[in-house]
């Protein structure tokens, strides 16, 4: 492991500890202890994007709200902190659903949050129409897709991807979306339990691969996305789909793992046939 990678692992370990410590302190009533911990930590990265990201991925609502509030009040450029404060305030029911109106309804995260916070008020068709009218940049898409990972709402993720298909997103933007999803999956995919919505994550990887042009330069990326889809389908026990995605793993770097997935699937299918 390179020194840069070791440093990244160490920093992530420190940030995981920070989130755990904050979660513990916020559960108690010792305000002085919380202040004593936070004051020096603010000088050494407590308000970094990664700490907030970890808190979100772990669904530590109180920590997310605390960090986002601190960020709004103390960062020279709070960037997305107000957005996360609003979104998590609504989703944790610390704020009423209409607090979402503080955000621009042309952002996909507005529609995804509304779909989670007040599903009865938003039909699938209304969600589709809302997403189709969004006007956003790549950072806005990052936030929206990260939110679907935070809450394992991959049904909303695939809905957003289908909307992007209809909008004929350009290749560079699709590559950006692919990187966002793969990065998030690499960081947190091991913690995802099988669920009725998890296959939509596999479909998302596959649909992004479909959106990329069939040119040699993009072949390794399309193969890698197929491998991610196969991994998720295997976890979901969608064996036929896993085999289909293994067939699309054409890059030599992906074929050993694709072969291992195929072997696992075939073994499980044989067991099912003799049960």
Short mmCIF file of N, CA, C and O in Angstrom, two decimals, residues 123-237:
data_model
loop_
_atom_site.label_atom_id
_atom_site.label_comp_id
_atom_site.label_asym_id
_atom_site.label_seq_id
_atom_site.Cartn_x
_atom_site.Cartn_y
_atom_site.Cartn_z
N UNK A 123 -47.13 10.57 -6.70
CA UNK A 123 -47.25 9.33 -7.48
C UNK A 123 -45.98 9.10 -8.29
O UNK A 123 -45.15 10.00 -8.46
N UNK A 124 -45.83 7.89 -8.79
CA UNK A 124 -44.67 7.56 -9.62
C UNK A 124 -44.62 8.46 -10.85
O UNK A 124 -43.54 8.91 -11.28
N UNK A 125 -45.79 8.74 -11.43
CA UNK A 125 -45.83 9.60 -12.61
C UNK A 125 -45.45 11.03 -12.27
O UNK A 125 -44.72 11.70 -13.02
N UNK A 126 -45.92 11.51 -11.11
CA UNK A 126 -45.57 12.87 -10.68
C UNK A 126 -44.07 12.98 -10.39
O UNK A 126 -43.44 13.99 -10.70
N UNK A 127 -43.49 11.92 -9.80
CA UNK A 127 -42.05 11.91 -9.56
C UNK A 127 -41.30 11.97 -10.89
O UNK A 127 -40.34 12.73 -11.04
N UNK A 128 -41.73 11.16 -11.85
CA UNK A 128 -41.09 11.16 -13.16
C UNK A 128 -41.15 12.54 -13.80
O UNK A 128 -40.14 13.05 -14.32
N UNK A 129 -42.32 13.16 -13.77
CA UNK A 129 -42.47 14.47 -14.36
C UNK A 129 -41.59 15.51 -13.64
O UNK A 129 -40.99 16.38 -14.28
N UNK A 130 -41.52 15.39 -12.33
CA UNK A 130 -40.69 16.32 -11.57
C UNK A 130 -39.22 16.17 -11.91
O UNK A 130 -38.52 17.17 -12.12
N UNK A 131 -38.75 14.93 -11.97
CA UNK A 131 -37.34 14.70 -12.30
C UNK A 131 -37.03 15.16 -13.72
O UNK A 131 -35.95 15.68 -13.99
N UNK A 132 -37.99 14.98 -14.62
CA UNK A 132 -37.78 15.37 -16.02
C UNK A 132 -37.64 16.88 -16.18
O UNK A 132 -37.07 17.36 -17.16
N UNK A 133 -38.16 17.64 -15.23
CA UNK A 133 -38.09 19.10 -15.32
C UNK A 133 -36.89 19.69 -14.59
O UNK A 133 -36.70 20.91 -14.59
N UNK A 134 -36.07 18.83 -13.97
CA UNK A 134 -34.94 19.32 -13.18
C UNK A 134 -33.90 19.99 -14.07
O UNK A 134 -33.64 19.58 -15.20
N UNK A 135 -33.29 21.04 -13.51
CA UNK A 135 -32.19 21.73 -14.16
C UNK A 135 -31.06 21.78 -13.13
O UNK A 135 -31.13 22.51 -12.15
N UNK A 136 -30.02 20.99 -13.36
CA UNK A 136 -28.99 20.86 -12.32
C UNK A 136 -27.64 20.59 -12.95
O UNK A 136 -27.52 20.23 -14.13
N UNK A 137 -26.61 20.74 -12.11
CA UNK A 137 -25.26 20.42 -12.56
C UNK A 137 -24.83 19.06 -11.99
O UNK A 137 -25.62 18.38 -11.31
N UNK A 138 -23.60 18.69 -12.26
CA UNK A 138 -23.14 17.37 -11.85
C UNK A 138 -23.06 17.24 -10.32
O UNK A 138 -23.30 16.16 -9.78
N UNK A 139 -22.74 18.33 -9.64
CA UNK A 139 -22.71 18.28 -8.17
C UNK A 139 -24.11 17.99 -7.61
O UNK A 139 -24.26 17.28 -6.62
N UNK A 140 -25.12 18.55 -8.25
CA UNK A 140 -26.50 18.29 -7.82
C UNK A 140 -26.86 16.82 -8.03
O UNK A 140 -27.56 16.22 -7.21
N UNK A 141 -26.38 16.25 -9.13
CA UNK A 141 -26.62 14.82 -9.37
C UNK A 141 -25.89 13.97 -8.34
O UNK A 141 -26.44 12.97 -7.85
N UNK A 142 -24.67 14.36 -8.01
CA UNK A 142 -23.93 13.63 -6.97
C UNK A 142 -24.74 13.56 -5.68
O UNK A 142 -24.89 12.49 -5.07
N UNK A 143 -25.25 14.71 -5.25
CA UNK A 143 -26.01 14.76 -4.00
C UNK A 143 -27.24 13.86 -4.07
O UNK A 143 -27.55 13.15 -3.11
N UNK A 144 -27.92 13.88 -5.21
CA UNK A 144 -29.14 13.08 -5.35
C UNK A 144 -28.82 11.59 -5.28
O UNK A 144 -29.49 10.83 -4.57
N UNK A 145 -27.80 11.16 -6.00
CA UNK A 145 -27.46 9.74 -5.98
C UNK A 145 -26.91 9.31 -4.63
O UNK A 145 -27.18 8.19 -4.17
N UNK A 146 -26.15 10.17 -3.98
CA UNK A 146 -25.65 9.84 -2.65
C UNK A 146 -26.81 9.66 -1.67
O UNK A 146 -26.77 8.78 -0.81
N UNK A 147 -27.85 10.48 -1.81
CA UNK A 147 -29.01 10.34 -0.94
C UNK A 147 -29.68 8.99 -1.13
O UNK A 147 -30.12 8.36 -0.15
N UNK A 148 -29.76 8.51 -2.36
CA UNK A 148 -30.37 7.19 -2.59
C UNK A 148 -29.56 6.09 -1.91
O UNK A 148 -30.13 5.11 -1.43
N UNK A 149 -28.23 6.27 -1.84
CA UNK A 149 -27.40 5.31 -1.12
C UNK A 149 -27.60 5.45 0.39
O UNK A 149 -27.67 4.45 1.11
N UNK A 150 -27.67 6.68 0.86
CA UNK A 150 -27.83 6.91 2.30
C UNK A 150 -29.01 6.13 2.87
O UNK A 150 -28.95 5.60 3.98
N UNK A 151 -30.10 6.07 2.09
CA UNK A 151 -31.33 5.43 2.57
C UNK A 151 -31.66 4.15 1.81
O UNK A 151 -32.76 3.61 1.96
N UNK A 152 -30.69 3.65 1.03
CA UNK A 152 -30.90 2.43 0.24
C UNK A 152 -32.19 2.51 -0.59
O UNK A 152 -32.88 1.51 -0.76
N UNK A 153 -32.47 3.69 -1.11
CA UNK A 153 -33.66 3.88 -1.95
C UNK A 153 -33.25 3.80 -3.42
O UNK A 153 -33.29 4.78 -4.18
N UNK A 154 -32.85 2.60 -3.81
CA UNK A 154 -32.35 2.42 -5.16
C UNK A 154 -33.46 2.46 -6.20
O UNK A 154 -33.19 2.62 -7.39
N UNK A 155 -34.70 2.33 -5.74
CA UNK A 155 -35.82 2.53 -6.65
C UNK A 155 -35.86 3.97 -7.13
O UNK A 155 -36.19 4.25 -8.29
N UNK A 156 -35.50 4.90 -6.26
CA UNK A 156 -35.43 6.30 -6.66
C UNK A 156 -34.20 6.58 -7.51
O UNK A 156 -34.23 7.42 -8.42
N UNK A 157 -33.12 5.86 -7.24
CA UNK A 157 -31.92 6.02 -8.05
C UNK A 157 -32.15 5.62 -9.50
O UNK A 157 -31.75 6.33 -10.42
N UNK A 158 -32.82 4.49 -9.70
CA UNK A 158 -33.08 4.05 -11.08
C UNK A 158 -34.08 4.98 -11.75
O UNK A 158 -34.01 5.22 -12.96
N UNK A 159 -35.01 5.54 -10.98
CA UNK A 159 -35.95 6.52 -11.55
C UNK A 159 -35.20 7.74 -12.07
O UNK A 159 -35.52 8.27 -13.15
N UNK A 160 -34.20 8.19 -11.31
CA UNK A 160 -33.40 9.33 -11.75
C UNK A 160 -32.58 8.97 -12.98
O UNK A 160 -32.46 9.77 -13.92
N UNK A 161 -32.03 7.77 -13.02
CA UNK A 161 -31.25 7.35 -14.18
C UNK A 161 -32.12 7.27 -15.43
O UNK A 161 -31.72 7.70 -16.52
N UNK A 162 -33.33 6.77 -15.29
CA UNK A 162 -34.24 6.72 -16.44
C UNK A 162 -34.56 8.13 -16.93
O UNK A 162 -34.67 8.37 -18.14
N UNK A 163 -34.70 9.07 -16.01
CA UNK A 163 -34.94 10.46 -16.38
C UNK A 163 -33.75 11.02 -17.14
O UNK A 163 -33.91 11.75 -18.13
N UNK A 164 -32.54 10.67 -16.70
CA UNK A 164 -31.33 11.14 -17.39
C UNK A 164 -31.22 10.52 -18.78
O UNK A 164 -30.74 11.16 -19.73
N UNK A 165 -31.66 9.27 -18.91
CA UNK A 165 -31.71 8.64 -20.24
C UNK A 165 -32.59 9.46 -21.17
O UNK A 165 -32.21 9.75 -22.31
N UNK A 166 -33.75 9.82 -20.67
CA UNK A 166 -34.70 10.58 -21.50
C UNK A 166 -34.13 11.95 -21.87
O UNK A 166 -34.43 12.49 -22.94
N UNK A 167 -33.30 12.51 -20.98
CA UNK A 167 -32.71 13.82 -21.24
C UNK A 167 -31.49 13.75 -22.14
O UNK A 167 -30.91 14.77 -22.49
N UNK A 168 -31.09 12.53 -22.52
CA UNK A 168 -29.94 12.31 -23.41
C UNK A 168 -28.68 12.98 -22.86
O UNK A 168 -28.04 13.81 -23.50
N UNK A 169 -28.34 12.58 -21.67
CA UNK A 169 -27.13 13.06 -21.00
C UNK A 169 -25.91 12.75 -21.87
O UNK A 169 -25.85 11.70 -22.52
N UNK A 170 -24.92 13.64 -21.87
CA UNK A 170 -23.74 13.39 -22.70
C UNK A 170 -22.81 12.38 -22.02
O UNK A 170 -22.94 12.08 -20.83
N UNK A 171 -21.85 11.88 -22.78
CA UNK A 171 -20.99 10.79 -22.30
C UNK A 171 -20.19 11.19 -21.06
O UNK A 171 -20.07 10.41 -20.11
N UNK A 172 -19.62 12.39 -21.05
CA UNK A 172 -18.83 12.81 -19.90
C UNK A 172 -19.68 12.86 -18.63
O UNK A 172 -19.22 12.50 -17.54
N UNK A 173 -20.92 13.29 -18.78
CA UNK A 173 -21.80 13.34 -17.61
C UNK A 173 -22.13 11.93 -17.13
O UNK A 173 -22.17 11.67 -15.92
N UNK A 174 -22.36 11.00 -18.07
CA UNK A 174 -22.62 9.62 -17.68
C UNK A 174 -21.41 9.02 -16.96
O UNK A 174 -21.56 8.27 -15.98
N UNK A 175 -20.21 9.36 -17.42
CA UNK A 175 -19.01 8.85 -16.75
C UNK A 175 -18.91 9.41 -15.34
O UNK A 175 -18.49 8.70 -14.41
N UNK A 176 -19.31 10.64 -15.17
CA UNK A 176 -19.31 11.24 -13.83
C UNK A 176 -20.31 10.52 -12.92
O UNK A 176 -19.99 10.20 -11.77
N UNK A 177 -21.51 10.26 -13.44
CA UNK A 177 -22.52 9.55 -12.66
C UNK A 177 -22.03 8.15 -12.30
O UNK A 177 -22.19 7.68 -11.16
N UNK A 178 -21.41 7.48 -13.28
CA UNK A 178 -20.87 6.14 -13.03
C UNK A 178 -19.85 6.17 -11.90
O UNK A 178 -19.86 5.33 -10.99
N UNK A 179 -18.96 7.16 -11.93
CA UNK A 179 -17.93 7.27 -10.89
C UNK A 179 -18.56 7.51 -9.51
O UNK A 179 -18.11 6.94 -8.51
N UNK A 180 -19.60 8.34 -9.46
CA UNK A 180 -20.27 8.61 -8.20
C UNK A 180 -20.85 7.34 -7.61
O UNK A 180 -20.67 7.04 -6.42
N UNK A 181 -21.57 6.56 -8.43
CA UNK A 181 -22.20 5.34 -7.93
C UNK A 181 -21.18 4.27 -7.57
O UNK A 181 -21.31 3.61 -6.53
N UNK A 182 -20.16 4.11 -8.40
CA UNK A 182 -19.15 3.08 -8.12
C UNK A 182 -18.38 3.44 -6.85
O UNK A 182 -18.10 2.56 -6.02
N UNK A 183 -18.03 4.71 -6.69
CA UNK A 183 -17.31 5.14 -5.49
C UNK A 183 -18.15 4.87 -4.24
O UNK A 183 -17.65 4.33 -3.24
N UNK A 184 -19.41 5.23 -4.31
CA UNK A 184 -20.30 5.01 -3.16
C UNK A 184 -20.45 3.51 -2.87
O UNK A 184 -20.45 3.09 -1.70
N UNK A 185 -20.58 2.73 -3.90
CA UNK A 185 -20.73 1.28 -3.73
C UNK A 185 -19.46 0.67 -3.15
O UNK A 185 -19.52 -0.21 -2.28
N UNK A 186 -18.31 1.14 -3.61
CA UNK A 186 -17.03 0.64 -3.10
C UNK A 186 -16.88 0.97 -1.62
O UNK A 186 -16.40 0.15 -0.83
N UNK A 187 -17.32 2.18 -1.23
CA UNK A 187 -17.19 2.60 0.17
C UNK A 187 -18.18 1.90 1.09
O UNK A 187 -17.84 1.53 2.22
N UNK A 188 -19.42 1.74 0.62
CA UNK A 188 -20.48 1.31 1.53
C UNK A 188 -21.26 0.08 1.06
O UNK A 188 -22.17 -0.36 1.75
N UNK A 189 -20.91 -0.45 -0.11
CA UNK A 189 -21.67 -1.57 -0.65
C UNK A 189 -21.64 -2.81 0.21
O UNK A 189 -22.60 -3.58 0.24
N UNK A 190 -20.55 -2.99 0.95
CA UNK A 190 -20.46 -4.17 1.80
C UNK A 190 -21.47 -4.17 2.94
O UNK A 190 -21.74 -5.21 3.53
N UNK A 191 -22.03 -2.99 3.23
CA UNK A 191 -22.99 -2.88 4.33
C UNK A 191 -24.44 -3.02 3.85
O UNK A 191 -25.36 -2.98 4.67
N UNK A 192 -24.64 -3.16 2.55
CA UNK A 192 -26.00 -3.23 2.01
C UNK A 192 -26.58 -4.63 2.18
O UNK A 192 -26.01 -5.61 1.70
N UNK A 193 -27.70 -4.71 2.85
CA UNK A 193 -28.39 -5.99 3.03
C UNK A 193 -29.33 -6.23 1.85
O UNK A 193 -29.86 -5.28 1.26
N UNK A 194 -29.56 -7.50 1.49
CA UNK A 194 -30.54 -7.78 0.44
C UNK A 194 -31.90 -7.21 0.79
O UNK A 194 -32.33 -7.26 1.94
N UNK A 195 -32.54 -6.62 -0.20
CA UNK A 195 -33.86 -6.02 0.01
C UNK A 195 -34.59 -6.01 -1.31
O UNK A 195 -34.01 -6.27 -2.37
N UNK A 196 -35.87 -5.66 -1.25
CA UNK A 196 -36.67 -5.61 -2.48
C UNK A 196 -36.17 -4.52 -3.42
O UNK A 196 -36.41 -4.60 -4.64
N UNK A 197 -35.48 -3.50 -2.88
CA UNK A 197 -35.02 -2.39 -3.71
C UNK A 197 -33.59 -2.57 -4.21
O UNK A 197 -33.15 -1.84 -5.11
N UNK A 198 -32.85 -3.49 -3.63
CA UNK A 198 -31.44 -3.64 -4.01
C UNK A 198 -31.25 -3.99 -5.48
O UNK A 198 -30.29 -3.50 -6.10
N UNK A 199 -32.10 -4.81 -6.11
CA UNK A 199 -31.90 -5.08 -7.54
C UNK A 199 -31.90 -3.83 -8.40
O UNK A 199 -31.29 -3.80 -9.47
N UNK A 200 -32.57 -2.77 -7.92
CA UNK A 200 -32.57 -1.52 -8.69
C UNK A 200 -31.18 -0.90 -8.75
O UNK A 200 -30.87 -0.16 -9.68
N UNK A 201 -30.32 -1.19 -7.78
CA UNK A 201 -28.94 -0.72 -7.85
C UNK A 201 -28.22 -1.44 -8.99
O UNK A 201 -27.48 -0.82 -9.75
N UNK A 202 -28.43 -2.75 -9.09
CA UNK A 202 -27.82 -3.49 -10.19
C UNK A 202 -28.32 -2.95 -11.54
O UNK A 202 -27.55 -2.78 -12.48
N UNK A 203 -29.63 -2.68 -11.61
CA UNK A 203 -30.20 -2.13 -12.85
C UNK A 203 -29.59 -0.77 -13.17
O UNK A 203 -29.40 -0.42 -14.33
N UNK A 204 -29.28 -0.02 -12.13
CA UNK A 204 -28.67 1.30 -12.34
C UNK A 204 -27.31 1.16 -12.99
O UNK A 204 -26.99 1.86 -13.96
N UNK A 205 -26.48 0.26 -12.46
CA UNK A 205 -25.17 0.03 -13.08
C UNK A 205 -25.33 -0.40 -14.54
O UNK A 205 -24.62 0.08 -15.43
N UNK A 206 -26.26 -1.30 -14.78
CA UNK A 206 -26.47 -1.81 -16.13
C UNK A 206 -26.97 -0.73 -17.08
O UNK A 206 -26.54 -0.64 -18.23
N UNK A 207 -27.88 0.11 -16.59
CA UNK A 207 -28.44 1.17 -17.44
C UNK A 207 -27.38 2.22 -17.78
O UNK A 207 -27.38 2.78 -18.88
N UNK A 208 -26.49 2.51 -16.84
CA UNK A 208 -25.41 3.45 -17.14
C UNK A 208 -24.49 2.85 -18.21
O UNK A 208 -24.07 3.54 -19.14
N UNK A 209 -24.18 1.57 -18.07
CA UNK A 209 -23.36 0.90 -19.10
C UNK A 209 -24.04 0.98 -20.46
O UNK A 209 -23.39 1.23 -21.49
N UNK A 210 -25.36 0.79 -20.49
CA UNK A 210 -26.10 0.88 -21.75
C UNK A 210 -26.02 2.28 -22.36
O UNK A 210 -26.06 2.43 -23.59
N UNK A 211 -25.95 3.29 -21.49
CA UNK A 211 -25.96 4.67 -21.98
C UNK A 211 -24.62 5.08 -22.60
O UNK A 211 -24.57 6.04 -23.37
N UNK A 212 -23.56 4.36 -22.25
CA UNK A 212 -22.23 4.70 -22.79
C UNK A 212 -22.06 4.16 -24.20
O UNK A 212 -22.50 3.04 -24.49
N UNK A 213 -21.43 4.93 -25.08
CA UNK A 213 -21.24 4.47 -26.46
C UNK A 213 -20.41 3.19 -26.53
O UNK A 213 -19.55 2.94 -25.68
N UNK A 214 -20.68 2.38 -27.53
CA UNK A 214 -19.93 1.15 -27.74
C UNK A 214 -18.65 1.44 -28.52
O UNK A 214 -18.52 1.17 -29.71
N UNK A 215 -17.69 2.04 -27.81
CA UNK A 215 -16.38 2.34 -28.39
C UNK A 215 -15.31 1.68 -27.54
O UNK A 215 -15.50 1.47 -26.34
N UNK A 216 -14.19 1.36 -28.15
CA UNK A 216 -13.15 0.60 -27.47
C UNK A 216 -12.65 1.30 -26.21
O UNK A 216 -12.40 0.67 -25.18
N UNK A 217 -12.56 2.63 -26.26
CA UNK A 217 -12.02 3.37 -25.12
C UNK A 217 -12.88 3.22 -23.87
O UNK A 217 -12.38 3.31 -22.75
N UNK A 218 -14.17 3.00 -24.08
CA UNK A 218 -15.09 2.88 -22.93
C UNK A 218 -15.39 1.44 -22.56
O UNK A 218 -16.11 1.20 -21.59
N UNK A 219 -14.84 0.51 -23.30
CA UNK A 219 -15.12 -0.91 -23.04
C UNK A 219 -14.76 -1.34 -21.61
O UNK A 219 -15.53 -2.05 -20.97
N UNK A 220 -13.60 -0.91 -21.07
CA UNK A 220 -13.27 -1.31 -19.69
C UNK A 220 -14.28 -0.77 -18.67
O UNK A 220 -14.57 -1.44 -17.67
N UNK A 221 -14.79 0.42 -18.90
CA UNK A 221 -15.76 1.01 -17.97
C UNK A 221 -17.09 0.28 -18.04
O UNK A 221 -17.71 -0.03 -17.01
N UNK A 222 -17.52 -0.03 -19.25
CA UNK A 222 -18.77 -0.77 -19.41
C UNK A 222 -18.66 -2.15 -18.77
O UNK A 222 -19.58 -2.65 -18.14
N UNK A 223 -17.48 -2.77 -18.91
CA UNK A 223 -17.24 -4.08 -18.31
C UNK A 223 -17.27 -3.98 -16.79
O UNK A 223 -17.86 -4.83 -16.10
N UNK A 224 -16.64 -2.96 -16.24
CA UNK A 224 -16.61 -2.77 -14.79
C UNK A 224 -18.01 -2.55 -14.23
O UNK A 224 -18.38 -3.09 -13.18
N UNK A 225 -18.83 -1.79 -14.95
CA UNK A 225 -20.21 -1.56 -14.50
C UNK A 225 -21.01 -2.86 -14.54
O UNK A 225 -21.83 -3.12 -13.66
N UNK A 226 -20.77 -3.68 -15.56
CA UNK A 226 -21.44 -4.98 -15.63
C UNK A 226 -21.04 -5.86 -14.45
O UNK A 226 -21.88 -6.57 -13.88
N UNK A 227 -19.77 -5.78 -14.06
CA UNK A 227 -19.30 -6.57 -12.91
C UNK A 227 -19.99 -6.11 -11.62
O UNK A 227 -20.41 -6.95 -10.81
N UNK A 228 -20.12 -4.79 -11.45
CA UNK A 228 -20.83 -4.29 -10.27
C UNK A 228 -22.28 -4.77 -10.26
O UNK A 228 -22.81 -5.18 -9.21
N UNK A 229 -22.91 -4.74 -11.42
CA UNK A 229 -24.30 -5.22 -11.52
C UNK A 229 -24.37 -6.70 -11.16
O UNK A 229 -25.28 -7.13 -10.43
N UNK A 230 -23.43 -7.49 -11.64
CA UNK A 230 -23.42 -8.92 -11.35
C UNK A 230 -23.23 -9.18 -9.85
O UNK A 230 -23.88 -10.06 -9.27
N UNK A 231 -22.35 -8.40 -9.22
CA UNK A 231 -22.14 -8.55 -7.78
C UNK A 231 -23.44 -8.31 -7.00
O UNK A 231 -23.76 -9.06 -6.07
N UNK A 232 -24.15 -7.28 -7.39
CA UNK A 232 -25.39 -6.95 -6.67
C UNK A 232 -26.47 -7.99 -6.95
O UNK A 232 -27.17 -8.43 -6.04
N UNK A 233 -26.60 -8.39 -8.21
CA UNK A 233 -27.59 -9.41 -8.54
C UNK A 233 -27.32 -10.71 -7.79
O UNK A 233 -28.25 -11.39 -7.35
N UNK A 234 -26.06 -11.07 -7.64
CA UNK A 234 -25.72 -12.28 -6.89
C UNK A 234 -26.19 -12.15 -5.44
O UNK A 234 -26.78 -13.08 -4.88
N UNK A 235 -25.95 -11.00 -4.84
CA UNK A 235 -26.37 -10.78 -3.46
C UNK A 235 -27.88 -10.86 -3.32
O UNK A 235 -28.41 -11.29 -2.30
N UNK A 236 -28.59 -10.43 -4.38
CA UNK A 236 -30.06 -10.46 -4.37
C UNK A 236 -30.64 -11.81 -4.76
O UNK A 236 -31.87 -11.98 -4.76
N UNK A 237 -29.79 -12.74 -5.14
CA UNK A 237 -30.20 -14.06 -5.61
C UNK A 237 -30.99 -13.97 -6.92
O UNK A 237 -31.86 -14.79 -7.19
#
